[in-house]
PDB file of C-alpha atoms in Angstrom:
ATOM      1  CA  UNK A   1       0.000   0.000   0.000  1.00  0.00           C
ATOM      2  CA  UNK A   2       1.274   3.674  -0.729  1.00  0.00           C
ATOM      3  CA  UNK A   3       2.474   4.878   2.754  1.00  0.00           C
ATOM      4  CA  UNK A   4       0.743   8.698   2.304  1.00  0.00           C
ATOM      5  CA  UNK A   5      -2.302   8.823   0.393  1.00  0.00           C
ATOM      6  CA  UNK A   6      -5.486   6.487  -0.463  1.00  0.00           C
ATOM      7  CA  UNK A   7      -4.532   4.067  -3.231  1.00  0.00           C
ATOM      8  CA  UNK A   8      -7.563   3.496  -6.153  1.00  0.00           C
ATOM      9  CA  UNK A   9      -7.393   1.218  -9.112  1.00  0.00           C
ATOM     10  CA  UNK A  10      -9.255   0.945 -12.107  1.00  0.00           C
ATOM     11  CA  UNK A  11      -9.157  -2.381 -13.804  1.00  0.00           C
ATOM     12  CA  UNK A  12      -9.223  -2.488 -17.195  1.00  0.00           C
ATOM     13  CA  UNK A  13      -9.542  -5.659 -19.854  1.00  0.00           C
ATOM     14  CA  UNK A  14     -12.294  -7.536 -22.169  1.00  0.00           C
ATOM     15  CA  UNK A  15     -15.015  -9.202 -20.887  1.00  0.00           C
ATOM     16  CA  UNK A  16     -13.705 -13.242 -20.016  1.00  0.00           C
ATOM     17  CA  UNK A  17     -10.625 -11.733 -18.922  1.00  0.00           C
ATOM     18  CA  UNK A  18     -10.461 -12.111 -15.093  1.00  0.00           C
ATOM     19  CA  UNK A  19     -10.884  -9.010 -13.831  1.00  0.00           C
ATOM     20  CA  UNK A  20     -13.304 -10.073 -10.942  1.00  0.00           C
ATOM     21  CA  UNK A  21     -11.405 -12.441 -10.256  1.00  0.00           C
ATOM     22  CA  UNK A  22      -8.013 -10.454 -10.036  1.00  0.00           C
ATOM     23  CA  UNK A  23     -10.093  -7.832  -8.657  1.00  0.00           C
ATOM     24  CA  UNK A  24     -10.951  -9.922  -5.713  1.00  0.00           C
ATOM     25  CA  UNK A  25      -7.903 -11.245  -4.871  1.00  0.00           C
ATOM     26  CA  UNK A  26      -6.061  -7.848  -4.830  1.00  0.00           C
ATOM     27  CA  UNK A  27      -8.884  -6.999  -2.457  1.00  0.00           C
ATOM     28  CA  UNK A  28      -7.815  -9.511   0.282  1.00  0.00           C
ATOM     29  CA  UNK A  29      -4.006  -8.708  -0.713  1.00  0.00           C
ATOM     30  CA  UNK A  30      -3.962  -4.855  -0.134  1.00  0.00           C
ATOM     31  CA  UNK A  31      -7.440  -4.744   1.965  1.00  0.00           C
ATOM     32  CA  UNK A  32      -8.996  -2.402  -0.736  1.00  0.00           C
ATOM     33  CA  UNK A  33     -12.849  -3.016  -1.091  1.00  0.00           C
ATOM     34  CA  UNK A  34     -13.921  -4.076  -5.132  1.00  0.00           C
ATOM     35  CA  UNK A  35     -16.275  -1.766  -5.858  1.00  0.00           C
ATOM     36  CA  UNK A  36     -18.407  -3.152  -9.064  1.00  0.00           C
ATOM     37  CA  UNK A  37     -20.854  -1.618 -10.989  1.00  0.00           C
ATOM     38  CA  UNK A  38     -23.055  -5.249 -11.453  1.00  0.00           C
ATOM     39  CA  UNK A  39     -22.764  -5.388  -7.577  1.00  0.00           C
ATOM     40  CA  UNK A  40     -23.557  -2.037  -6.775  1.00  0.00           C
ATOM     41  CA  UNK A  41     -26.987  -2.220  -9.102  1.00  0.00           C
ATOM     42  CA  UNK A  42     -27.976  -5.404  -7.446  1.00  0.00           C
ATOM     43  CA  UNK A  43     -27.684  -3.809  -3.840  1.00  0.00           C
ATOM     44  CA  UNK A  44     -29.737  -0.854  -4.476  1.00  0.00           C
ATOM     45  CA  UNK A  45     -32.126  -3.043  -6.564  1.00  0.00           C
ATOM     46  CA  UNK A  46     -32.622  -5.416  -3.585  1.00  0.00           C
ATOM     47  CA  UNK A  47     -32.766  -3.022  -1.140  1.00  0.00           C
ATOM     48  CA  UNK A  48     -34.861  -0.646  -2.980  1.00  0.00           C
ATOM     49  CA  UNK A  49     -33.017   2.698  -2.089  1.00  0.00           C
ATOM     50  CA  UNK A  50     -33.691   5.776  -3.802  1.00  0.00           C
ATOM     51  CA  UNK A  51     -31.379   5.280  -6.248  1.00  0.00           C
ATOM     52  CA  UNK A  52     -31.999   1.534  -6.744  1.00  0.00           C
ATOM     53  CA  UNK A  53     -35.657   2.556  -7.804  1.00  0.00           C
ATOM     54  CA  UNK A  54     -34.271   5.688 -10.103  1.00  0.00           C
ATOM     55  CA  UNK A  55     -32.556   3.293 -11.657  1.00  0.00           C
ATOM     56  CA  UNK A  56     -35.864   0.294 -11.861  1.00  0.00           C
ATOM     57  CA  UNK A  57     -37.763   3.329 -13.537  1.00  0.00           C
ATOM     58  CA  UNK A  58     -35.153   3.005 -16.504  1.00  0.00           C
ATOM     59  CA  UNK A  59     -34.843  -0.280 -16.614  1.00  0.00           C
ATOM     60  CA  UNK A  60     -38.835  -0.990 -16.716  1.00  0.00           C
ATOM     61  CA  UNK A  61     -38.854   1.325 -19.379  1.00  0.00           C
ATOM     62  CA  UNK A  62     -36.680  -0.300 -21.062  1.00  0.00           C
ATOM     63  CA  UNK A  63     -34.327   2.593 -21.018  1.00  0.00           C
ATOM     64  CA  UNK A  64     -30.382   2.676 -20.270  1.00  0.00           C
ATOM     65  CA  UNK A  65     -29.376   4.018 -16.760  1.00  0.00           C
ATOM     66  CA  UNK A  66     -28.265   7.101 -17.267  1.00  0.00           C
ATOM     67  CA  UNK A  67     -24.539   7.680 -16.285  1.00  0.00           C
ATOM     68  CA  UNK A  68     -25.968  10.147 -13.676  1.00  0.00           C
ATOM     69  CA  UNK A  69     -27.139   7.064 -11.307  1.00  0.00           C
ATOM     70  CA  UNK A  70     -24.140   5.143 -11.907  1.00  0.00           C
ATOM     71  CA  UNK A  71     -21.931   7.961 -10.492  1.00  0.00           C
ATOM     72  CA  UNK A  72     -24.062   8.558  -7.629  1.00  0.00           C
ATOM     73  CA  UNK A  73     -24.304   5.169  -6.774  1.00  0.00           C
ATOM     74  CA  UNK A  74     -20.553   5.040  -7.034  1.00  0.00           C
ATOM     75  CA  UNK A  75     -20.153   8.358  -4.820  1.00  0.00           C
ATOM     76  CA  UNK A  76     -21.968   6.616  -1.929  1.00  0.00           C
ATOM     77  CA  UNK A  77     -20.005   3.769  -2.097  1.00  0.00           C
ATOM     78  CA  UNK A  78     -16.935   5.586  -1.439  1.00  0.00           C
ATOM     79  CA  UNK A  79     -18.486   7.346   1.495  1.00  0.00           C
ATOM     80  CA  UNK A  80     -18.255   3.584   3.436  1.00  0.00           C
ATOM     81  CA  UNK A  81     -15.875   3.387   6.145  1.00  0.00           C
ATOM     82  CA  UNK A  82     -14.343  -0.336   4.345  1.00  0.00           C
ATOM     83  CA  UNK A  83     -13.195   3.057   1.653  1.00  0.00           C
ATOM     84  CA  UNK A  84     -10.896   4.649   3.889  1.00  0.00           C
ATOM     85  CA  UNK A  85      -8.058   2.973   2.452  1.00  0.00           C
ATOM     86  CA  UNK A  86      -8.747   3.225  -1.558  1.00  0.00           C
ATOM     87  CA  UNK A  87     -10.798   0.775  -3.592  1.00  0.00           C
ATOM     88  CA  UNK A  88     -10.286  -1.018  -6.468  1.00  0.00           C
ATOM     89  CA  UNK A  89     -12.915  -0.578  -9.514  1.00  0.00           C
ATOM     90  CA  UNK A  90     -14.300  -2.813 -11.799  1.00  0.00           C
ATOM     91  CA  UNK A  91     -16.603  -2.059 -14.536  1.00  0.00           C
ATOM     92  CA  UNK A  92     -16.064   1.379 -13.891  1.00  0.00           C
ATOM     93  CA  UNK A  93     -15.552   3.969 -15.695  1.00  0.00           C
ATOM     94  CA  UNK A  94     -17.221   2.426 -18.970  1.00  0.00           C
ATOM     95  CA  UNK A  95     -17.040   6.298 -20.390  1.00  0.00           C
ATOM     96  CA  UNK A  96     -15.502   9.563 -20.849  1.00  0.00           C
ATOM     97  CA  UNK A  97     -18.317  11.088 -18.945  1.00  0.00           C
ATOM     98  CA  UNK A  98     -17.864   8.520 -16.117  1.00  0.00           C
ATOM     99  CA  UNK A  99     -14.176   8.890 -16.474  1.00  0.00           C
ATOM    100  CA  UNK A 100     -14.285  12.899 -15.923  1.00  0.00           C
ATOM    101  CA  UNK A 101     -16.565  12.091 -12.576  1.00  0.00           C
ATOM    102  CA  UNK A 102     -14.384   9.657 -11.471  1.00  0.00           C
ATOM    103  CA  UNK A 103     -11.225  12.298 -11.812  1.00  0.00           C
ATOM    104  CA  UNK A 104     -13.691  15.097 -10.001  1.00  0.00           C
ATOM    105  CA  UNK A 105     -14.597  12.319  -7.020  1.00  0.00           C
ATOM    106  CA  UNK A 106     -10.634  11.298  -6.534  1.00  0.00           C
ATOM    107  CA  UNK A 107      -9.148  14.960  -6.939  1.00  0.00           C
ATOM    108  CA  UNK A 108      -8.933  15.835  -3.348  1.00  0.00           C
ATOM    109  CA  UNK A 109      -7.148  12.334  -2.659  1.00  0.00           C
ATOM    110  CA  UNK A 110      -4.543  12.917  -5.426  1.00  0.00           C
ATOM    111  CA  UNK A 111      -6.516  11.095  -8.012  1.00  0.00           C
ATOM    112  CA  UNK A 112      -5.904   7.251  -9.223  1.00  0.00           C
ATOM    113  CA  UNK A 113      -2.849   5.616  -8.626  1.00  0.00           C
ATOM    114  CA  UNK A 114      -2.500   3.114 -11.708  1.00  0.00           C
ATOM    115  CA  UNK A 115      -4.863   1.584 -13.921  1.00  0.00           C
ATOM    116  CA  UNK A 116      -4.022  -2.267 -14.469  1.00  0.00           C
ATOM    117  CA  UNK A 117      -5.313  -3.359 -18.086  1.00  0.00           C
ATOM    118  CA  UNK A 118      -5.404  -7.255 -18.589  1.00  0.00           C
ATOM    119  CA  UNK A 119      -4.901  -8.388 -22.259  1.00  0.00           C
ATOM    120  CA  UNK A 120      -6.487 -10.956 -23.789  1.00  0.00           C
ATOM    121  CA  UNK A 121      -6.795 -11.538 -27.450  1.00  0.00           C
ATOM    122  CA  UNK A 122     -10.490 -12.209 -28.620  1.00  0.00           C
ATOM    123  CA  UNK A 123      -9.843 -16.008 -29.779  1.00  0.00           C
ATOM    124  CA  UNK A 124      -9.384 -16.609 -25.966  1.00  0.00           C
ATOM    125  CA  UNK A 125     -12.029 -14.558 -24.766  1.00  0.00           C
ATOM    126  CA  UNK A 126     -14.382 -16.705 -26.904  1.00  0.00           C
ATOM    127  CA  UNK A 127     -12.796 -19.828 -25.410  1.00  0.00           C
ATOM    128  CA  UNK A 128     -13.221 -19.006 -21.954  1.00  0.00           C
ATOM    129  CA  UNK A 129     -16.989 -17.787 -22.141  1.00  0.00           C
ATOM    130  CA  UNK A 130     -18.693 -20.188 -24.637  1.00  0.00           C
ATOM    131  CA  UNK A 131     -17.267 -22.878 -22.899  1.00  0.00           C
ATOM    132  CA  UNK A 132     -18.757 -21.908 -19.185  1.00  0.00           C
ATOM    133  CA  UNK A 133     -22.068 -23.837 -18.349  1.00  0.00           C
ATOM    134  CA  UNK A 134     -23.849 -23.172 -15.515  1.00  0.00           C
ATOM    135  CA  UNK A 135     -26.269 -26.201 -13.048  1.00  0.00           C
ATOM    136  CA  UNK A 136     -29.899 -24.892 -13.492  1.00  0.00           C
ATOM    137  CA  UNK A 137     -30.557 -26.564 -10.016  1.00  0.00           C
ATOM    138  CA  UNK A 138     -27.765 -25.151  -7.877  1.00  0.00           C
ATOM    139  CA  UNK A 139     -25.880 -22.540  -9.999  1.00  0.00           C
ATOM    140  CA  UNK A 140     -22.358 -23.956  -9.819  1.00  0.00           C
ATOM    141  CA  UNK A 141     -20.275 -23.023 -12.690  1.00  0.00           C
ATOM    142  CA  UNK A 142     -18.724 -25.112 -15.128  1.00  0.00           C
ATOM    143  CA  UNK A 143     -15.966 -25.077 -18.126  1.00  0.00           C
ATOM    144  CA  UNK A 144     -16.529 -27.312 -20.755  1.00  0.00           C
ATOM    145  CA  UNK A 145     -12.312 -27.531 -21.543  1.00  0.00           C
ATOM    146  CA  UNK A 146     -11.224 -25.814 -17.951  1.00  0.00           C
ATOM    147  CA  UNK A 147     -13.590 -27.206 -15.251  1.00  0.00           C
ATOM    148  CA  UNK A 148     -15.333 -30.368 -17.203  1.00  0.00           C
ATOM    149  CA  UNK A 149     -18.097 -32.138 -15.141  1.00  0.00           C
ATOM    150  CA  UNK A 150     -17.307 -35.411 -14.744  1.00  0.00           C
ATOM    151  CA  UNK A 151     -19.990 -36.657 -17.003  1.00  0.00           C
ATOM    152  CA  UNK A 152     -20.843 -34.431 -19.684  1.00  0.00           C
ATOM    153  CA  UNK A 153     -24.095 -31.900 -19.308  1.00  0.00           C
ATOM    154  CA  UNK A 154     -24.685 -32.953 -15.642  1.00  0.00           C
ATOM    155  CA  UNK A 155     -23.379 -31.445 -12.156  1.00  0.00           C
ATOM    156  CA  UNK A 156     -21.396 -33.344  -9.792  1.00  0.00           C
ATOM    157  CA  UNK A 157     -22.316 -31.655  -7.036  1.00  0.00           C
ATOM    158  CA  UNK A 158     -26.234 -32.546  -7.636  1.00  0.00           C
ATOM    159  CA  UNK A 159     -26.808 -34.265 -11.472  1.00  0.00           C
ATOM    160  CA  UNK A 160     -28.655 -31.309 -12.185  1.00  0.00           C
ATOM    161  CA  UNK A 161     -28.447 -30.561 -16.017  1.00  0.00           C
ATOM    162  CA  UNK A 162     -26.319 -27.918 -17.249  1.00  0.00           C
ATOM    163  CA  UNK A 163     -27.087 -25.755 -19.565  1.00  0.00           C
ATOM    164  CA  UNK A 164     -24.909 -22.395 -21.697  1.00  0.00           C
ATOM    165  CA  UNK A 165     -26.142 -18.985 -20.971  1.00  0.00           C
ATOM    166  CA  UNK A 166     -27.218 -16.630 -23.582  1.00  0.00           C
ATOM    167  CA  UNK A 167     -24.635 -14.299 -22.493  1.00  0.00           C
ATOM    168  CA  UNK A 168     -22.333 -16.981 -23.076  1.00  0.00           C
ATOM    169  CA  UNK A 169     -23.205 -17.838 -26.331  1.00  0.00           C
ATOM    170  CA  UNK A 170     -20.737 -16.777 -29.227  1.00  0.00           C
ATOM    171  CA  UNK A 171     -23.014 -14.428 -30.959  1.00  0.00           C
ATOM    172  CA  UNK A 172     -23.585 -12.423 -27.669  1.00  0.00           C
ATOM    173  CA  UNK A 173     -19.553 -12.625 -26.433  1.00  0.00           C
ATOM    174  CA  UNK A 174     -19.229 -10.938 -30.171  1.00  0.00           C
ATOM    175  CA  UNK A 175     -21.556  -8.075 -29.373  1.00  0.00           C
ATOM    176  CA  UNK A 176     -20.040  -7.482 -25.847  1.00  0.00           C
ATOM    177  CA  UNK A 177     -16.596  -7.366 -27.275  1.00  0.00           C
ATOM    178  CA  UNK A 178     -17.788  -4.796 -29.896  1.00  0.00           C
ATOM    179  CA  UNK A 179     -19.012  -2.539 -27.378  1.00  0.00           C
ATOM    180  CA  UNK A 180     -16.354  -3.352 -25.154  1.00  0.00           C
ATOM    181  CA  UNK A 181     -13.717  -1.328 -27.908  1.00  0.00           C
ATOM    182  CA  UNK A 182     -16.839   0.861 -29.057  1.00  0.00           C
ATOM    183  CA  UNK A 183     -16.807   1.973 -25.209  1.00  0.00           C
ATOM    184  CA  UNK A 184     -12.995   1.449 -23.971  1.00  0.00           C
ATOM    185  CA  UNK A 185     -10.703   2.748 -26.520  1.00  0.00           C
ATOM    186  CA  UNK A 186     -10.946   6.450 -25.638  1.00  0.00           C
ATOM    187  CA  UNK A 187     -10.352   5.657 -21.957  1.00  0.00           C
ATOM    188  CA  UNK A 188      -7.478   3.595 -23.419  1.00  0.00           C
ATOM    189  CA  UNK A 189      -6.061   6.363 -24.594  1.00  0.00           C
ATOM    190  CA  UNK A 190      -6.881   8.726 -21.753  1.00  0.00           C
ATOM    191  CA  UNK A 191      -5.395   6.606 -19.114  1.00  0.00           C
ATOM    192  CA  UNK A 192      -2.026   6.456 -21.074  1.00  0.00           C
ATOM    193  CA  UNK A 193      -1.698  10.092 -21.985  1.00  0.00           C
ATOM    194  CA  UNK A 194      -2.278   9.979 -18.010  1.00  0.00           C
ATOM    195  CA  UNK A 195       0.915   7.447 -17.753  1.00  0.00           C
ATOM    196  CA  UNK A 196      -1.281   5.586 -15.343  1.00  0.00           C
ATOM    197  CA  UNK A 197      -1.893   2.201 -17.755  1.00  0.00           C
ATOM    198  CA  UNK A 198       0.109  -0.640 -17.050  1.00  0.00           C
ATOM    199  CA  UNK A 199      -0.940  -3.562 -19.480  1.00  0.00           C
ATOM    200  CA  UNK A 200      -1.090  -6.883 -17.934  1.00  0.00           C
ATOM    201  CA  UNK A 201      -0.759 -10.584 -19.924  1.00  0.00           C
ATOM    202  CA  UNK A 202      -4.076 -11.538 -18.542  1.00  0.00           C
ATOM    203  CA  UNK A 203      -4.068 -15.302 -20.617  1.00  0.00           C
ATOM    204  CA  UNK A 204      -1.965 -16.593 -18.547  1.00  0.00           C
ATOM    205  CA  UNK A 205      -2.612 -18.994 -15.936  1.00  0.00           C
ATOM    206  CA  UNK A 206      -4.456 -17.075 -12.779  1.00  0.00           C
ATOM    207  CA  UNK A 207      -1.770 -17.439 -10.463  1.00  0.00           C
ATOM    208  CA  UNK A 208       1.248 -15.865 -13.180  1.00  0.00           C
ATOM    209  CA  UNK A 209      -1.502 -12.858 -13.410  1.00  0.00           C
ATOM    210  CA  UNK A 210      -1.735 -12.198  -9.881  1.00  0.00           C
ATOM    211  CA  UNK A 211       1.865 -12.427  -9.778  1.00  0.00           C
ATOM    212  CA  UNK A 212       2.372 -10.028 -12.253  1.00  0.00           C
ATOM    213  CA  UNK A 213      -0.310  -7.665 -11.025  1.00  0.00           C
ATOM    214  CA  UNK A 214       1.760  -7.543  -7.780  1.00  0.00           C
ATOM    215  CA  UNK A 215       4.992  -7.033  -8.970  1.00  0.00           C
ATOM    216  CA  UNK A 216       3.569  -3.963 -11.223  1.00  0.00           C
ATOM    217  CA  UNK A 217       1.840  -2.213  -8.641  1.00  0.00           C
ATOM    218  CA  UNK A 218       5.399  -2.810  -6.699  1.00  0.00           C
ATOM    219  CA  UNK A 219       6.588  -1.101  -9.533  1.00  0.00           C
ATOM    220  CA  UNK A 220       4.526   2.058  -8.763  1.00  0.00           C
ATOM    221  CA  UNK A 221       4.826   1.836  -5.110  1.00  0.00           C
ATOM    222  CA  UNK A 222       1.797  -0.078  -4.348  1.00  0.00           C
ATOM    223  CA  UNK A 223       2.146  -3.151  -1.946  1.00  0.00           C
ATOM    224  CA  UNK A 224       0.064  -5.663   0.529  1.00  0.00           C
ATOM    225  CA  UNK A 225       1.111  -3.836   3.700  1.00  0.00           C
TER     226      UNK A 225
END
């Protein structure tokens, strides 16, 4: 951990490429909450806070969220005492508008310290999602080449069938990885004219990322401490 100031991170990468899951284990590493977009709509969703129903009244009209929510709902999240030391980021910023917010909320704490970008190249990305199936019974998650079932199509934990989620299907992972560039190249470029990208070979195995994850943000002065 820096020794002076709050430490955020933005983590950057395509979808499939582990940045939950690096994201989480740099959280119990450093002690920096993951603060997630996906996880911060589902808590004011459940929970029905006044931002979790601005944000139903969208959705239900089959509307986008506006970016407006998104940073507010962000800007609370940083007011929670787990924030104190930094936070990591993940799915966030997804714009330039978010991106300018996110330099307005962090410019009293020196702004962010690095933004960690994992590279994958598309051929794996495809790999890695089509091939996840999911139990219908119990919800445990499956790889058809990574994490096989020990008989094919059915769970070992309780033989319930599996099945491939639409999101996972190839047609979809296309689509997200259009909008994923569509959305992510400016900030690309903003975070580098910034100096603050540090590109990470994210198709490596997960333990040689997290190793190389830590010995970047040693690098810039960022440590478990």
């Amino acid at each position: 951990m820096t020794a002076n100031k709050r430490t955020f991170m933005v983590f950057m990468g395509p979808p499939g490429a582990g940045k939950g899951t690096q994201a989480r284990i740099l959280q119990e590493k450093l002690g920096l909450p993951q603060i997630s977009t996906g996880d911060l709509f589902r808590y004011n969703l459940k929970n029905e806070t006044e931002l979790g129903l601005l944000a139903k009244s969208y959705m239900d009209a089959g509307d986008l969220v506006p970016d407006e929510v998104t940073i507010r709902m962000v800007e609370e999240r940083l007011t929670r005492a787990d924030c104190a030391p930094g936070a990591i980021f993940d799915g966030f910023p997804r714009n330039l508008v978010q991106v300018v917010a996110l330099d307005e909320m962090l410019a009293d704490e020196g702004g962010l310290s690095l933004v960690p970008m994992l590279t994958v190249d598309d051929d794996e990305v495809m790999r890695r999602i089509t091939g996840r199936r999911i139990c219908r019974t119990c919800g445990a998650v499956y790889h058809v080449e990574f994490n096989p079932p020990k008989v094919a199509g059915v769970c070992d934990i309780d033989g319930g069938e599996l099945y491939q989620r639409d999101d996972d299907k190839a047609d979809t992972v296309k689509n997200r990885l259009y909008v994923y560039y569509k959305q992510t190249s400016p900030l690309v470029g903003y975070y580098f004219a910034k100096e603050l990208l540090a590109e990470v070979d994210g198709s490596q195995p997960p333990a040689a990322v997290t190793a190389d994850l830590l010995a970047v943000l040693a690098e810039h002065g960022i440590a478990p401490g």
